[in-house]
Amino acid sequence: MSDHSPVHNLPLAHKAFHDRILGFIPRERVFLGPFHALALGDDASFYRLVPKIVVKVRDAREVAWLLRAASDTKVALTFRTAGTSLSGQALTDSVLVYLAGNFRGLRIHPGAGSVSIEPGVIGAHANVALAPHGRKIGPDPASISACMIGGIAANNSSGMCCGTAENSYKTVESAKLVFIDGDSLDTADPVSRARFAVTHAALLAELAAIRAEILADAALAERIRRKFKIKNTTGYSINAFVDFEDPFDILLHLIIGSEGTLAFIAEVTYRTVVEHPFKASSLMIYPSIADACRATMALKNGGVSAVELMDRASLRSVEDKPGMPAYLKELGVEAAAILVEVRGADKAELLARIEGALSRVAGIEPVFPLLFMDKKDDYEKLWNIRRGLFTSVGGARKPGSAVIIEDVVFPIERLAEGTVELQHLMARHGFAEGIIFGHALEGNLHFVFCPDFADAESVAHYRDLIDEVTQMVVGRYDGSLKGEHGTGRNMAPFVEMEWGRTAYALMRRLKAAFDPDNLLNPGVILTDDPQVHMKNLKSLPQVNPLIDPCIECGYCESVCPSRNVTTTPRQRITLQRHMARVAAEGDKAEYDAFHKDYAYFGNQTCAADGLCATVCPVGVDTGVFTKDYRRRESTARGRKIGCLVADHYGLVTSLARQGLWLSHAVHRLLGTRAMTAMTHTLRRISGGVVPFWTPYAPKAAPRIRLRDTVRGMGRQVVYFPSCTTRSMGPAALDPDQRGLFEATMSVLAKAGFDVIFPEGMKELCCGLTLESKGMHDDAARKSAELEAALRKVSGNGAIPILCDASPCLYTMRCKMEPGLTLHEPVEFIHDYCLEHLDVTPLAETVALHVSCSSVKMGLSAKFEVLARACAREVVVPRGIHCCGFAGDRGFFYPELNAAALADLRPQLPASTTSGYCNSRTCEIGLSYHAGVPYQSIVYLVDRASCGKA
């Protein structure tokens, strides 16, 4: 996507930068204009800055070119990966260098003792790659499923378990870096180091001089050592000057936590840490914060992996959530809890550590007897309490307000005192609803509250609270203003307050040595503006209750199929909020311009799969919003068409079937090459009206006979063949040329089921096709018709019902009233059929794709179990979430499908013979982009099974 507004609107320096980079960056990866700048420039913080230029880069060479151009034109730039950072360090009003979607290299070194990772790799994906070796990376931020290695290293992120012993600073081994002059350094390569020592002698000399000054000042050196014994990400990692002597080691560790202000991290190599296979957790509830903190101090250095503190307000915020223990509601007003985790290499070590933890806190009386749980389902329920804290506040906040998660550190011996004082401060400044929780072993507290930055009084309360908190943490406790979230913009004015004039002056020299013109992420960590933390605050105007809870955290982006081609759920919501804002201000011209661009970038290329809701902390389903948006945007003509389709559904499916028959006939006549050329030409001439054709396009479905089958074995099922099954048959290249109906009937016959069909099948539809196009009323009517037919034929739910398409079945579950027992193929075969089948795994390598609807129904595990029962080797490609075909979107917006499946083919072994899914339209796109045919998993089960004698 690109938005090439007139370049002359740019300032002269930015115009010169823009013109220069077009010599080496393709135009389609350079973005101008307010629409794309706003969308791509947003991050998880509570600030809003809109870049003038956004550049998507693919490798370190391009970054080097950009840095040289920036250095020559004196244009500032900021690097950005996932944009999940909270302190404003991934924002700019100059040039944003966007890495997400690229820089995804990962190399595990022999023995898995270390791993080299590029900045665009999601942290959790790195751990998935390391898991077979029993290892993981040290940093474990709460956002690890969404944040990327570039941000983890640049912010020195830590988390619940890694503390100060296994964060990026402590586990970094080497890095590949690019500096403001475009020069590079591989700190692990002696040749690179030797060359750098010549070309950047002045930089290394300045680092040596700063180190000498620090060591000569015994008080300052001791202060640095002491302050980094607790978590601290305020300012630069100047502990590097006292921890290391080699200038390259100093440089490497200064880069960690520098938030993109010193150099670009092109690759980082971490020493990995052990991922213990045995774990147990205990929720220890105490009468007061003081007791909980005493227990924490008793557990310090006691072999526990994590201690998470939760105040009474935290526990109260989740006590009404589903799955929460009932006893939370019975706690006293002063109660607090610590969630303790222990780990071991084996059961014996785990038990020893449990006993050790219990003995250490034996003298502190809890509210309830202490109990460790070592079964995953049990201890995950306890951790869901901790994970649900942020969600509970974010979801319950006043519409339009922001969610602030601040991050401070107290010396652990004063944690209780600091926690109580922090509670009083929040209440005094109007944020009594705020909660406090954190990584108690490190004295690291997070406090969450919800100011409304559109309200001047609320802004004033926020300012006063931050002023008092900084004075308290530094003045009364000599703690850290930031423990793991990074300094960013919101603590930049207070760095000197925490560190003092001498250390702050050295940080200034450090920045000048690396970046003399202050072009790398200016305003972050160091600032000349004492009010920068109160400027460019992000307001969140109300748009629609479906998306108003969004906190723009970006967790949704990693699973969105359009993330690398148009926009993501977060970006769609950001754009919608801007349109609501300018509409309220009466700026019709800007609203119309955004509305026009949104049609394609926000609406038409949204798969509306709802996977975003599965990872969203506050449960926002942007897919549901998109369907509602389509309803509101629908025209009278569109609504009339929807009504006609609903009224004559049998005719519509019949016409679709005839069209597929004709398409296949022409294909047979012309051949694949001529058919491809003809259809692509017609598509181009028609402006996209002609569907995108591939050799995996389906033929017409074989005619089916809906005749009830009675086998008399006492097992019954109502079978509702979906409209895709009734209209779409196999592709010409598919190995099994039977229709899905025939394959399903074969499996049901082998399992001995009586099969019953609803009446009036030709006209029945779940309504999904209509709803996805915004035709909600007609969709609801068809859903009601189907429900009535299913209730009648199933005895109001007495007989289980099978639908052979996962998306349709999911829609039925969402729309129909309780009482019907509804199943899609994987679930029905797994739960009802397997016990009646003899299954012999085929000697094949097969690929598996779990459709979005199956994921949302929690069927991923059953899907894999079923596949592994039927094939010797099963490949589940990583990072492939929604395939992007999205019903018929793949026919009309094939770029969405292509982007979603860009990583599919490289992950499939050459031995892969076929792939399996359970959504016919998904299978079309999967086959095309994988280069192997995908069909319903029913075919695999049918081939691998026979009925029991």
mmCIF file of N, CA and C in Angstrom, residues 806 809 813 823-828 831 850 853-865 918:
data_model
loop_
_atom_site.group_PDB
_atom_site.id
_atom_site.type_symbol
_atom_site.label_atom_id
_atom_site.label_comp_id
_atom_site.label_asym_id
_atom_site.label_seq_id
_atom_site.Cartn_x
_atom_site.Cartn_y
_atom_site.Cartn_z
ATOM 1 N N SER A 806 -16.178 -25.847 8.920
ATOM 2 C CA SER A 806 -15.933 -25.232 10.228
ATOM 3 C C SER A 806 -16.464 -23.809 10.332
ATOM 4 N N LEU A 809 -20.213 -23.927 10.862
ATOM 5 C CA LEU A 809 -20.560 -24.459 12.173
ATOM 6 C C LEU A 809 -20.322 -23.434 13.274
ATOM 7 N N ARG A 813 -23.074 -21.909 15.929
ATOM 8 C CA ARG A 813 -22.928 -21.897 17.391
ATOM 9 C C ARG A 813 -23.113 -20.497 17.960
ATOM 10 N N HIS A 823 -21.592 -29.791 15.739
ATOM 11 C CA HIS A 823 -20.196 -30.200 15.583
ATOM 12 C C HIS A 823 -19.719 -29.974 14.160
ATOM 13 N N GLU A 824 -18.430 -29.623 14.053
ATOM 14 C CA GLU A 824 -17.795 -29.625 12.737
ATOM 15 C C GLU A 824 -17.034 -30.944 12.596
ATOM 16 N N PRO A 825 -16.428 -31.238 11.415
ATOM 17 C CA PRO A 825 -15.897 -32.584 11.159
ATOM 18 C C PRO A 825 -14.855 -33.080 12.154
ATOM 19 N N VAL A 826 -13.849 -32.252 12.476
ATOM 20 C CA VAL A 826 -12.789 -32.714 13.375
ATOM 21 C C VAL A 826 -13.355 -33.126 14.718
ATOM 22 N N GLU A 827 -14.181 -32.264 15.279
ATOM 23 C CA GLU A 827 -14.739 -32.542 16.604
ATOM 24 C C GLU A 827 -15.642 -33.767 16.583
ATOM 25 N N PHE A 828 -16.485 -33.870 15.545
ATOM 26 C CA PHE A 828 -17.417 -35.003 15.495
ATOM 27 C C PHE A 828 -16.663 -36.314 15.315
ATOM 28 N N ASP A 831 -14.696 -37.082 18.617
ATOM 29 C CA ASP A 831 -15.501 -37.396 19.795
ATOM 30 C C ASP A 831 -16.464 -38.564 19.585
ATOM 31 N N VAL A 850 -5.256 -25.331 10.550
ATOM 32 C CA VAL A 850 -6.448 -25.227 11.395
ATOM 33 C C VAL A 850 -7.127 -23.902 11.073
ATOM 34 N N SER A 853 -12.001 -20.491 12.410
ATOM 35 C CA SER A 853 -13.177 -20.862 13.198
ATOM 36 C C SER A 853 -12.870 -22.035 14.120
ATOM 37 N N SER A 854 -12.047 -22.972 13.654
ATOM 38 C CA SER A 854 -11.664 -24.097 14.516
ATOM 39 C C SER A 854 -10.808 -23.623 15.678
ATOM 40 N N VAL A 855 -9.913 -22.661 15.408
ATOM 41 C CA VAL A 855 -9.098 -22.088 16.483
ATOM 42 C C VAL A 855 -9.987 -21.441 17.528
ATOM 43 N N LYS A 856 -10.961 -20.659 17.069
ATOM 44 C CA LYS A 856 -11.838 -19.956 18.012
ATOM 45 C C LYS A 856 -12.712 -20.926 18.801
ATOM 46 N N MET A 857 -12.962 -22.118 18.242
ATOM 47 C CA MET A 857 -13.742 -23.122 18.970
ATOM 48 C C MET A 857 -12.851 -24.011 19.839
ATOM 49 N N GLY A 858 -11.550 -23.710 19.867
ATOM 50 C CA GLY A 858 -10.644 -24.469 20.714
ATOM 51 C C GLY A 858 -10.353 -25.865 20.225
ATOM 52 N N LEU A 859 -10.335 -26.055 18.901
ATOM 53 C CA LEU A 859 -10.198 -27.396 18.337
ATOM 54 C C LEU A 859 -8.807 -27.686 17.775
ATOM 55 N N SER A 860 -7.855 -26.796 17.990
ATOM 56 C CA SER A 860 -6.523 -26.997 17.411
ATOM 57 C C SER A 860 -5.912 -28.322 17.854
ATOM 58 N N ALA A 861 -6.006 -28.626 19.141
ATOM 59 C CA ALA A 861 -5.393 -29.856 19.656
ATOM 60 C C ALA A 861 -6.056 -31.088 19.056
ATOM 61 N N LYS A 862 -7.388 -31.107 18.995
ATOM 62 C CA LYS A 862 -8.088 -32.254 18.420
ATOM 63 C C LYS A 862 -7.765 -32.403 16.935
ATOM 64 N N PHE A 863 -7.624 -31.282 16.257
ATOM 65 C CA PHE A 863 -7.274 -31.299 14.839
ATOM 66 C C PHE A 863 -5.949 -32.028 14.650
ATOM 67 N N GLU A 864 -4.965 -31.700 15.490
ATOM 68 C CA GLU A 864 -3.640 -32.302 15.356
ATOM 69 C C GLU A 864 -3.663 -33.767 15.783
ATOM 70 N N VAL A 865 -4.397 -34.083 16.828
ATOM 71 C CA VAL A 865 -4.510 -35.475 17.265
ATOM 72 C C VAL A 865 -5.086 -36.334 16.151
ATOM 73 N N ASN A 918 -10.456 -27.773 6.959
ATOM 74 C CA ASN A 918 -11.881 -28.116 6.986
ATOM 75 C C ASN A 918 -12.737 -26.920 6.588
#
